[in-house]
Tab-separated table of N, CA and C in Angstrom:
chain	number	residue	atom	x	y	z
A	30	MET	N	128.931	148.449	132.324
A	30	MET	CA	128.540	148.314	130.934
A	30	MET	C	128.429	146.851	130.545
A	31	ARG	N	129.174	146.011	131.198
A	31	ARG	CA	129.137	144.586	130.896
A	31	ARG	C	127.740	144.032	131.148
A	32	GLY	N	127.069	144.485	132.213
A	32	GLY	CA	125.715	144.045	132.527
A	32	GLY	C	124.731	144.434	131.438
A	33	ALA	N	124.886	145.617	130.866
A	33	ALA	CA	123.980	146.083	129.818
A	33	ALA	C	124.130	145.226	128.558
A	34	GLY	N	125.364	144.842	128.220
A	34	GLY	CA	125.603	143.985	127.054
A	34	GLY	C	124.994	142.611	127.252
A	35	PHE	N	125.118	142.073	128.435
A	35	PHE	CA	124.538	140.765	128.754
A	35	PHE	C	123.012	140.845	128.665
A	36	PHE	N	122.442	141.914	129.234
A	36	PHE	CA	120.993	142.100	129.191
A	36	PHE	C	120.510	142.199	127.739
A	37	ALA	N	121.224	142.931	126.907
A	37	ALA	CA	120.853	143.081	125.499
A	37	ALA	C	120.918	141.737	124.772
A	38	ALA	N	121.943	140.930	125.064
A	38	ALA	CA	122.076	139.614	124.436
A	38	ALA	C	120.924	138.701	124.844
A	39	VAL	N	120.575	138.719	126.134
A	39	VAL	CA	119.461	137.889	126.612
A	39	VAL	C	118.158	138.358	125.978
A	40	LEU	N	117.944	139.671	125.926
A	40	LEU	CA	116.740	140.215	125.326
A	40	LEU	C	116.650	139.824	123.855
A	41	LEU	N	117.751	139.902	123.132
A	41	LEU	CA	117.787	139.515	121.728
A	41	LEU	C	117.445	138.039	121.567
A	42	ALA	N	118.005	137.193	122.417
A	42	ALA	CA	117.736	135.755	122.343
A	42	ALA	C	116.273	135.456	122.627
A	43	VAL	N	115.706	136.113	123.627
A	43	VAL	CA	114.310	135.883	123.989
A	43	VAL	C	113.383	136.357	122.874
A	44	THR	N	113.625	137.540	122.312
A	44	THR	CA	112.748	138.041	121.260
A	44	THR	C	112.897	137.208	119.987
A	45	SER	N	114.094	136.729	119.688
A	45	SER	CA	114.291	135.871	118.519
A	45	SER	C	113.525	134.567	118.691
A	46	PHE	N	113.608	133.971	119.895
A	46	PHE	CA	112.891	132.729	120.173
A	46	PHE	C	111.383	132.947	120.083
A	47	ALA	N	110.897	134.040	120.663
A	47	ALA	CA	109.456	134.327	120.622
A	47	ALA	C	108.992	134.553	119.191
A	48	SER	N	109.792	135.245	118.406
A	48	SER	CA	109.450	135.490	117.010
A	48	SER	C	109.403	134.185	116.229
A	49	ALA	N	110.371	133.298	116.437
A	49	ALA	CA	110.397	131.998	115.760
A	49	ALA	C	109.190	131.172	116.168
A	50	GLN	N	108.832	131.200	117.445
A	50	GLN	CA	107.669	130.453	117.917
A	50	GLN	C	106.404	130.978	117.256
A	51	ALA	N	106.263	132.287	117.143
A	51	ALA	CA	105.072	132.875	116.537
A	51	ALA	C	104.969	132.504	115.064
A	52	GLN	N	106.105	132.399	114.379
A	52	GLN	CA	106.086	132.084	112.961
A	52	GLN	C	105.793	130.612	112.707
A	53	THR	N	106.176	129.721	113.605
A	53	THR	CA	106.013	128.301	113.359
A	53	THR	C	104.831	127.698	114.083
A	54	ALA	N	104.266	128.389	115.047
A	54	ALA	CA	103.136	127.840	115.789
A	54	ALA	C	101.905	127.829	114.895
A	55	PRO	N	101.209	126.689	114.805
A	55	PRO	CA	100.017	126.648	113.976
A	55	PRO	C	98.902	127.484	114.606
A	56	ALA	N	98.097	128.049	113.767
A	56	ALA	CA	96.983	128.850	114.259
A	56	ALA	C	95.920	127.939	114.852
A	57	ALA	N	95.234	128.431	115.851
A	57	ALA	CA	94.142	127.675	116.445
A	57	ALA	C	93.022	127.552	115.417
A	58	PRO	N	92.284	126.426	115.411
A	58	PRO	CA	91.220	126.254	114.425
A	58	PRO	C	90.249	127.425	114.388
A	59	SER	N	89.959	128.033	115.521
A	59	SER	CA	89.031	129.151	115.531
A	59	SER	C	89.604	130.371	114.807
A	60	ASP	N	90.917	130.408	114.614
A	60	ASP	CA	91.548	131.504	113.895
A	60	ASP	C	91.441	131.339	112.377
A	61	ILE	N	91.065	130.160	111.920
A	61	ILE	CA	90.987	129.878	110.490
A	61	ILE	C	89.567	129.408	110.167
A	62	PRO	N	88.670	130.338	109.868
A	62	PRO	CA	87.284	129.932	109.609
A	62	PRO	C	87.131	129.057	108.366
A	63	GLU	N	88.122	129.068	107.474
A	63	GLU	CA	88.047	128.254	106.258
A	63	GLU	C	88.298	126.773	106.545
A	64	GLU	N	88.846	126.462	107.694
A	64	GLU	CA	89.158	125.081	108.049
A	64	GLU	C	87.870	124.287	108.280
A	65	GLY	N	87.867	123.029	107.830
A	65	GLY	CA	86.721	122.155	108.074
A	65	GLY	C	86.244	121.467	106.818
A	66	LEU	N	85.029	120.922	106.895
A	66	LEU	CA	84.417	120.212	105.774
A	66	LEU	C	83.473	121.142	105.031
A	67	TRP	N	83.622	121.181	103.689
A	67	TRP	CA	82.833	122.080	102.855
A	67	TRP	C	82.211	121.314	101.696
A	68	LEU	N	80.922	121.524	101.482
A	68	LEU	CA	80.183	120.916	100.389
A	68	LEU	C	80.184	121.879	99.209
A	69	SER	N	80.582	121.377	98.043
A	69	SER	CA	80.677	122.230	96.857
A	69	SER	C	79.304	122.758	96.445
A	70	GLU	N	79.325	123.762	95.591
A	70	GLU	CA	78.099	124.445	95.167
A	70	GLU	C	77.062	123.481	94.592
A	71	GLY	N	77.495	122.526	93.801
A	71	GLY	CA	76.572	121.567	93.198
A	71	GLY	C	76.236	120.386	94.092
A	72	HIS	N	76.742	120.401	95.317
A	72	HIS	CA	76.546	119.315	96.302
A	72	HIS	C	77.050	117.975	95.775
A	73	ASP	N	78.065	118.035	94.881
A	73	ASP	CA	78.607	116.801	94.321
A	73	ASP	C	80.024	116.495	94.810
A	74	GLY	N	80.581	117.359	95.638
A	74	GLY	CA	81.916	117.132	96.185
A	74	GLY	C	82.021	117.663	97.599
A	75	LEU	N	82.732	116.916	98.438
A	75	LEU	CA	82.964	117.328	99.819
A	75	LEU	C	84.467	117.469	100.012
A	76	PHE	N	84.878	118.621	100.516
A	76	PHE	CA	86.292	118.932	100.674
A	76	PHE	C	86.643	119.139	102.138
A	77	SER	N	87.794	118.631	102.522
A	77	SER	CA	88.345	118.886	103.844
A	77	SER	C	89.461	119.903	103.672
A	78	ILE	N	89.272	121.086	104.246
A	78	ILE	CA	90.284	122.139	104.164
A	78	ILE	C	90.968	122.213	105.516
A	79	GLU	N	92.299	122.129	105.488
A	79	GLU	CA	93.062	122.119	106.732
A	79	GLU	C	94.441	122.728	106.529
A	80	PRO	N	95.085	123.123	107.625
A	80	PRO	CA	96.433	123.690	107.510
A	80	PRO	C	97.435	122.672	106.973
A	81	CYS	N	98.321	123.160	106.126
A	81	CYS	CA	99.480	122.403	105.621
A	81	CYS	C	100.683	123.292	105.891
A	82	GLY	N	101.258	123.177	107.084
A	82	GLY	CA	102.309	124.105	107.480
A	82	GLY	C	101.682	125.468	107.690
A	83	HIS	N	102.205	126.503	107.042
A	83	HIS	CA	101.635	127.850	107.165
A	83	HIS	C	100.623	128.139	106.064
A	84	MET	N	100.300	127.130	105.263
A	84	MET	CA	99.343	127.273	104.169
A	84	MET	C	98.080	126.475	104.486
A	85	LEU	N	97.087	126.580	103.597
A	85	LEU	CA	95.894	125.742	103.663
A	85	LEU	C	95.865	124.849	102.432
A	86	CYS	N	95.371	123.636	102.617
A	86	CYS	CA	95.209	122.682	101.526
A	86	CYS	C	93.809	122.096	101.619
A	87	GLY	N	93.315	121.581	100.520
A	87	GLY	CA	91.998	120.970	100.504
A	87	GLY	C	92.006	119.667	99.749
A	88	GLN	N	91.398	118.674	100.359
A	88	GLN	CA	91.374	117.333	99.801
A	88	GLN	C	89.929	116.930	99.540
A	89	LEU	N	89.685	116.266	98.412
A	89	LEU	CA	88.357	115.758	98.084
A	89	LEU	C	88.121	114.493	98.907
A	90	VAL	N	87.140	114.531	99.795
A	90	VAL	CA	86.892	113.404	100.704
A	90	VAL	C	85.527	112.765	100.504
A	91	GLY	N	84.696	113.356	99.635
A	91	GLY	CA	83.382	112.785	99.358
A	91	GLY	C	82.884	113.234	98.001
A	92	MET	N	82.194	112.304	97.306
A	92	MET	CA	81.678	112.613	95.972
A	92	MET	C	80.304	112.000	95.798
A	93	ALA	N	79.479	112.642	94.973
A	93	ALA	CA	78.184	112.092	94.590
A	93	ALA	C	78.375	111.366	93.261
A	94	TYR	N	78.126	110.081	93.244
A	94	TYR	CA	78.222	109.302	92.011
A	94	TYR	C	77.339	108.063	92.152
A	95	ASP	N	77.009	107.442	91.015
A	95	ASP	CA	76.103	106.305	91.041
A	95	ASP	C	76.787	104.954	90.843
A	96	THR	N	77.730	104.852	89.936
A	96	THR	CA	78.301	103.542	89.609
A	96	THR	C	79.705	103.367	90.175
A	97	THR	N	80.709	103.819	89.452
A	97	THR	CA	82.087	103.658	89.913
A	97	THR	C	82.664	104.996	90.370
A	98	VAL	N	83.696	104.920	91.184
A	98	VAL	CA	84.350	106.123	91.683
A	98	VAL	C	84.892	106.918	90.493
A	99	PRO	N	84.581	108.207	90.408
A	99	PRO	CA	85.105	109.028	89.312
A	99	PRO	C	86.635	109.021	89.283
A	100	LYS	N	87.176	109.021	88.087
A	100	LYS	CA	88.627	109.007	87.873
A	100	LYS	C	89.093	110.367	87.388
A	101	ASP	N	90.378	110.670	87.664
A	101	ASP	CA	90.952	111.907	87.145
A	101	ASP	C	91.443	111.676	85.721
A	102	VAL	N	92.017	112.691	85.120
A	102	VAL	CA	92.478	112.634	83.741
A	102	VAL	C	93.538	111.548	83.535
A	103	TRP	N	94.222	111.151	84.616
A	103	TRP	CA	95.276	110.142	84.528
A	103	TRP	C	94.764	108.743	84.875
A	104	GLY	N	93.447	108.604	85.094
A	104	GLY	CA	92.863	107.302	85.374
A	104	GLY	C	92.888	106.892	86.840
A	105	ARG	N	93.289	107.795	87.735
A	105	ARG	CA	93.324	107.492	89.174
A	105	ARG	C	92.011	107.922	89.821
A	106	SER	N	91.670	107.269	90.911
A	106	SER	CA	90.481	107.649	91.656
A	106	SER	C	90.605	109.094	92.129
A	107	GLN	N	89.498	109.832	92.045
A	107	GLN	CA	89.489	111.196	92.561
A	107	GLN	C	89.365	111.198	94.086
A	108	CYS	N	89.012	110.073	94.658
A	108	CYS	CA	88.856	109.963	96.102
A	108	CYS	C	90.176	110.272	96.806
A	109	GLY	N	90.172	111.282	97.649
A	109	GLY	CA	91.368	111.642	98.410
A	109	GLY	C	92.342	112.562	97.693
A	110	ILE	N	92.040	112.969	96.480
A	110	ILE	CA	92.965	113.820	95.728
A	110	ILE	C	93.036	115.216	96.367
A	111	ARG	N	94.235	115.746	96.464
A	111	ARG	CA	94.430	117.105	96.983
A	111	ARG	C	94.231	118.057	95.816
A	112	MET	N	93.127	118.796	95.865
A	112	MET	CA	92.782	119.692	94.766
A	112	MET	C	93.073	121.152	95.080
A	113	LEU	N	93.094	121.521	96.341
A	113	LEU	CA	93.397	122.893	96.749
A	113	LEU	C	94.791	122.888	97.367
A	114	THR	N	95.709	123.665	96.804
A	114	THR	CA	97.092	123.649	97.281
A	114	THR	C	97.649	125.062	97.418
A	115	ASP	N	98.631	125.181	98.298
A	115	ASP	CA	99.451	126.392	98.428
A	115	ASP	C	98.670	127.657	98.785
A	116	PHE	N	97.585	127.547	99.533
A	116	PHE	CA	96.810	128.727	99.890
A	116	PHE	C	97.496	129.476	101.025
A	117	VAL	N	97.824	130.739	100.737
A	117	VAL	CA	98.472	131.606	101.717
A	117	VAL	C	97.562	132.813	101.952
A	118	PRO	N	97.639	133.386	103.157
A	118	PRO	CA	96.775	134.536	103.438
A	118	PRO	C	97.176	135.751	102.612
A	119	ILE	N	96.143	136.450	102.132
A	119	ILE	CA	96.352	137.724	101.438
A	119	ILE	C	95.427	138.733	102.107
A	120	GLU	N	95.220	139.861	101.489
A	120	GLU	CA	94.424	140.933	102.088
A	120	GLU	C	92.978	140.518	102.336
A	121	ASP	N	92.316	141.278	103.185
A	121	ASP	CA	90.880	141.139	103.439
A	121	ASP	C	90.439	139.740	103.872
A	122	ARG	N	91.256	139.070	104.702
A	122	ARG	CA	90.924	137.742	105.239
A	122	ARG	C	90.638	136.722	104.143
A	123	LYS	N	91.360	136.828	103.039
A	123	LYS	CA	91.249	135.871	101.946
A	123	LYS	C	92.537	135.083	101.855
A	124	TRP	N	92.449	133.947	101.202
A	124	TRP	CA	93.605	133.085	100.952
A	124	TRP	C	93.729	132.902	99.443
A	125	GLN	N	94.967	132.857	98.938
A	125	GLN	CA	95.184	132.638	97.513
A	125	GLN	C	96.091	131.440	97.322
A	126	GLY	N	95.733	130.607	96.346
A	126	GLY	CA	96.520	129.410	96.046
A	126	GLY	C	96.136	128.871	94.683
A	127	HIS	N	96.058	127.538	94.601
A	127	HIS	CA	95.777	126.877	93.324
A	127	HIS	C	94.696	125.817	93.501
A	128	ILE	N	93.947	125.594	92.427
A	128	ILE	CA	92.943	124.532	92.421
A	128	ILE	C	93.139	123.693	91.171
A	129	LEU	N	93.060	122.389	91.366
A	129	LEU	CA	93.221	121.420	90.280
A	129	LEU	C	91.856	121.002	89.771
A	130	ASP	N	91.694	120.978	88.456
A	130	ASP	CA	90.516	120.376	87.840
A	130	ASP	C	90.926	118.952	87.483
A	131	PRO	N	90.459	117.950	88.235
A	131	PRO	CA	90.927	116.588	88.010
A	131	PRO	C	90.487	115.989	86.680
A	132	ARG	N	89.450	116.545	86.074
A	132	ARG	CA	88.986	116.009	84.785
A	132	ARG	C	89.896	116.403	83.637
A	133	THR	N	90.583	117.571	83.768
A	133	THR	CA	91.448	118.041	82.677
A	133	THR	C	92.922	118.046	83.066
A	134	GLY	N	93.200	118.041	84.371
A	134	GLY	CA	94.578	118.138	84.840
A	134	GLY	C	95.080	119.565	84.907
A	135	ARG	N	94.244	120.523	84.566
A	135	ARG	CA	94.650	121.928	84.604
A	135	ARG	C	94.623	122.455	86.032
A	136	VAL	N	95.561	123.347	86.311
A	136	VAL	CA	95.638	123.996	87.614
A	136	VAL	C	95.369	125.486	87.413
A	137	TYR	N	94.472	126.015	88.228
A	137	TYR	CA	94.098	127.424	88.140
A	137	TYR	C	94.455	128.140	89.433
A	138	GLN	N	94.629	129.440	89.339
A	138	GLN	CA	94.779	130.242	90.549
A	138	GLN	C	93.405	130.346	91.180
A	139	ALA	N	93.389	130.485	92.508
A	139	ALA	CA	92.106	130.556	93.192
A	139	ALA	C	92.238	131.351	94.479
A	140	ARG	N	91.115	131.858	94.923
A	140	ARG	CA	91.014	132.520	96.222
A	140	ARG	C	89.862	131.881	96.978
A	141	ILE	N	90.028	131.783	98.292
A	141	ILE	CA	88.945	131.324	99.148
A	141	ILE	C	88.798	132.295	100.313
A	142	TRP	N	87.561	132.419	100.800
A	142	TRP	CA	87.286	133.243	101.966
A	142	TRP	C	85.910	132.863	102.504
A	143	VAL	N	85.720	133.073	103.779
A	143	VAL	CA	84.424	132.875	104.400
A	143	VAL	C	83.685	134.199	104.318
A	144	SER	N	82.546	134.201	103.627
A	144	SER	CA	81.796	135.443	103.415
A	144	SER	C	80.699	135.650	104.458
A	145	ALA	N	80.283	134.577	105.105
A	145	ALA	CA	79.262	134.607	106.156
A	145	ALA	C	79.447	133.319	106.956
A	146	PRO	N	78.869	133.251	108.139
A	146	PRO	CA	79.011	131.997	108.896
A	146	PRO	C	78.557	130.803	108.047
A	147	ASN	N	79.406	129.810	107.957
A	147	ASN	CA	79.131	128.565	107.231
A	147	ASN	C	79.012	128.724	105.721
A	148	VAL	N	79.567	129.809	105.174
A	148	VAL	CA	79.556	130.043	103.723
A	148	VAL	C	80.989	130.348	103.279
A	149	LEU	N	81.501	129.524	102.357
A	149	LEU	CA	82.841	129.706	101.811
A	149	LEU	C	82.710	130.070	100.342
A	150	LYS	N	83.436	131.089	99.926
A	150	LYS	CA	83.488	131.466	98.515
A	150	LYS	C	84.807	130.974	97.952
A	151	LEU	N	84.754	130.397	96.757
A	151	LEU	CA	85.947	129.963	96.034
A	151	LEU	C	85.883	130.607	94.660
A	152	ARG	N	86.919	131.369	94.328
A	152	ARG	CA	86.988	132.003	93.011
A	152	ARG	C	88.209	131.481	92.277
A	153	GLY	N	87.971	130.751	91.190
A	153	GLY	CA	89.039	130.275	90.324
A	153	GLY	C	89.218	131.250	89.181
A	154	PHE	N	90.485	131.464	88.774
A	154	PHE	CA	90.721	132.442	87.709
A	154	PHE	C	91.994	132.100	86.947
A	155	VAL	N	92.176	132.787	85.827
A	155	VAL	CA	93.332	132.562	84.950
A	155	VAL	C	94.119	133.852	84.773
A	156	LEU	N	95.335	133.700	84.296
A	156	LEU	CA	96.205	134.824	83.953
A	156	LEU	C	96.453	135.785	85.112
A	157	GLY	N	96.330	135.287	86.348
A	157	GLY	CA	96.587	136.127	87.510
A	157	GLY	C	95.569	137.229	87.708
A	158	MET	N	94.427	137.116	87.037
A	158	MET	CA	93.426	138.177	87.093
A	158	MET	C	92.108	137.635	87.647
A	159	PRO	N	91.806	137.931	88.917
A	159	PRO	CA	90.545	137.462	89.489
A	159	PRO	C	89.306	137.890	88.700
A	160	LEU	N	89.408	138.992	87.938
A	160	LEU	CA	88.271	139.411	87.114
A	160	LEU	C	87.944	138.374	86.043
A	161	LEU	N	88.960	137.584	85.652
A	161	LEU	CA	88.758	136.552	84.629
A	161	LEU	C	88.511	135.208	85.322
A	162	GLY	N	87.447	135.158	86.096
A	162	GLY	CA	87.182	133.934	86.831
A	162	GLY	C	85.731	133.738	87.149
A	163	GLU	N	85.513	132.729	87.989
A	163	GLU	CA	84.163	132.356	88.389
A	163	GLU	C	84.175	132.055	89.879
A	164	THR	N	83.122	132.483	90.569
A	164	THR	CA	83.019	132.254	92.009
A	164	THR	C	81.944	131.220	92.295
A	165	GLN	N	82.279	130.268	93.158
A	165	GLN	CA	81.320	129.284	93.653
A	165	GLN	C	81.056	129.547	95.122
A	166	THR	N	79.886	129.168	95.568
A	166	THR	CA	79.509	129.281	96.967
A	166	THR	C	79.406	127.882	97.552
A	167	TRP	N	80.251	127.599	98.532
A	167	TRP	CA	80.248	126.306	99.214
A	167	TRP	C	79.620	126.478	100.590
A	168	SER	N	79.086	125.405	101.136
A	168	SER	CA	78.478	125.460	102.467
A	168	SER	C	79.178	124.483	103.405
A	169	ARG	N	79.220	124.868	104.678
A	169	ARG	CA	79.836	123.988	105.673
A	169	ARG	C	79.017	122.709	105.754
A	170	TYR	N	79.710	121.573	105.766
A	170	TYR	CA	79.044	120.271	105.774
A	170	TYR	C	78.730	119.833	107.190
A	171	THR	N	77.463	119.501	107.413
A	171	THR	CA	77.025	119.016	108.720
A	171	THR	C	76.240	117.718	108.569
A	172	GLY	N	76.321	117.110	107.392
A	172	GLY	CA	75.542	115.912	107.105
A	172	GLY	C	76.132	114.646	107.696
A	173	PRO	N	75.568	113.524	107.293
A	173	PRO	CA	76.023	112.228	107.802
A	173	PRO	C	77.427	111.886	107.299
A	174	PRO	N	78.062	110.892	107.930
A	174	PRO	CA	79.411	110.503	107.508
A	174	PRO	C	79.446	110.023	106.057
A	175	VAL	N	80.591	110.203	105.444
A	175	VAL	CA	80.812	109.765	104.071
A	175	VAL	C	80.975	108.251	104.070
A	176	GLY	N	80.407	107.597	103.061
A	176	GLY	CA	80.471	106.146	102.954
A	176	GLY	C	81.793	105.654	102.379
A	177	PRO	N	81.869	104.342	102.159
A	177	PRO	CA	83.097	103.775	101.576
A	177	PRO	C	83.381	104.378	100.205
A	178	GLN	N	84.636	104.440	99.859
A	178	GLN	CA	85.117	104.974	98.578
A	178	GLN	C	84.622	106.398	98.323
A	179	CYS	N	84.597	107.211	99.388
A	179	CYS	CA	84.246	108.637	99.288
A	179	CYS	C	82.828	108.889	98.812
A	180	LYS	N	81.931	107.945	98.968
A	180	LYS	CA	80.561	108.120	98.477
A	180	LYS	C	79.761	109.009	99.431
A	181	LEU	N	79.289	110.139	98.892
A	181	LEU	CA	78.448	111.049	99.669
A	181	LEU	C	77.076	110.415	99.873
A	182	PRO	N	76.519	110.528	101.059
A	182	PRO	CA	75.154	110.022	101.283
A	182	PRO	C	74.164	110.774	100.394
A	183	LYS	N	73.086	110.140	100.031
A	183	LYS	CA	72.066	110.765	99.178
A	183	LYS	C	71.490	112.020	99.814
A	184	ASP	N	71.420	112.039	101.151
A	184	ASP	CA	70.825	113.187	101.843
A	184	ASP	C	71.875	114.188	102.327
A	185	ALA	N	73.028	114.214	101.657
A	185	ALA	CA	74.086	115.167	102.042
A	185	ALA	C	73.581	116.585	101.802
A	186	HIS	N	73.846	117.456	102.771
A	186	HIS	CA	73.427	118.854	102.645
A	186	HIS	C	74.427	119.768	103.266
């Protein structure tokens, strides 16, 4: 019986270790179609969406502007601001988290999902009700590199 107890302890240790590894191991990029560079619906913002631990986050890495770098409500450059935060997987291959409107400082609930190859949907909403929201269609960015101070090239697509 002593052998059976030892075997059970080893099995428990191995399964606990494997379970911990599965929970902390980052997903391969191919497992997260939302990861990458995405051009906003109006082609005026470029976002880098990437894993942040077990969540997804999105940072503004490119903007269309003519004179000076756009500022947020607090007077800081919007260049590099993390606008998509705390996105966790939910049903139907969607992620739910928060999106910041840098012009007002308001944070809204949001969902993101890839609806077709190279097409990302972002739905921002209020009061925890996706029905009370708006959906944008973003496209995967394959254009030229972003210029200094997050300036999107004129021919960004």
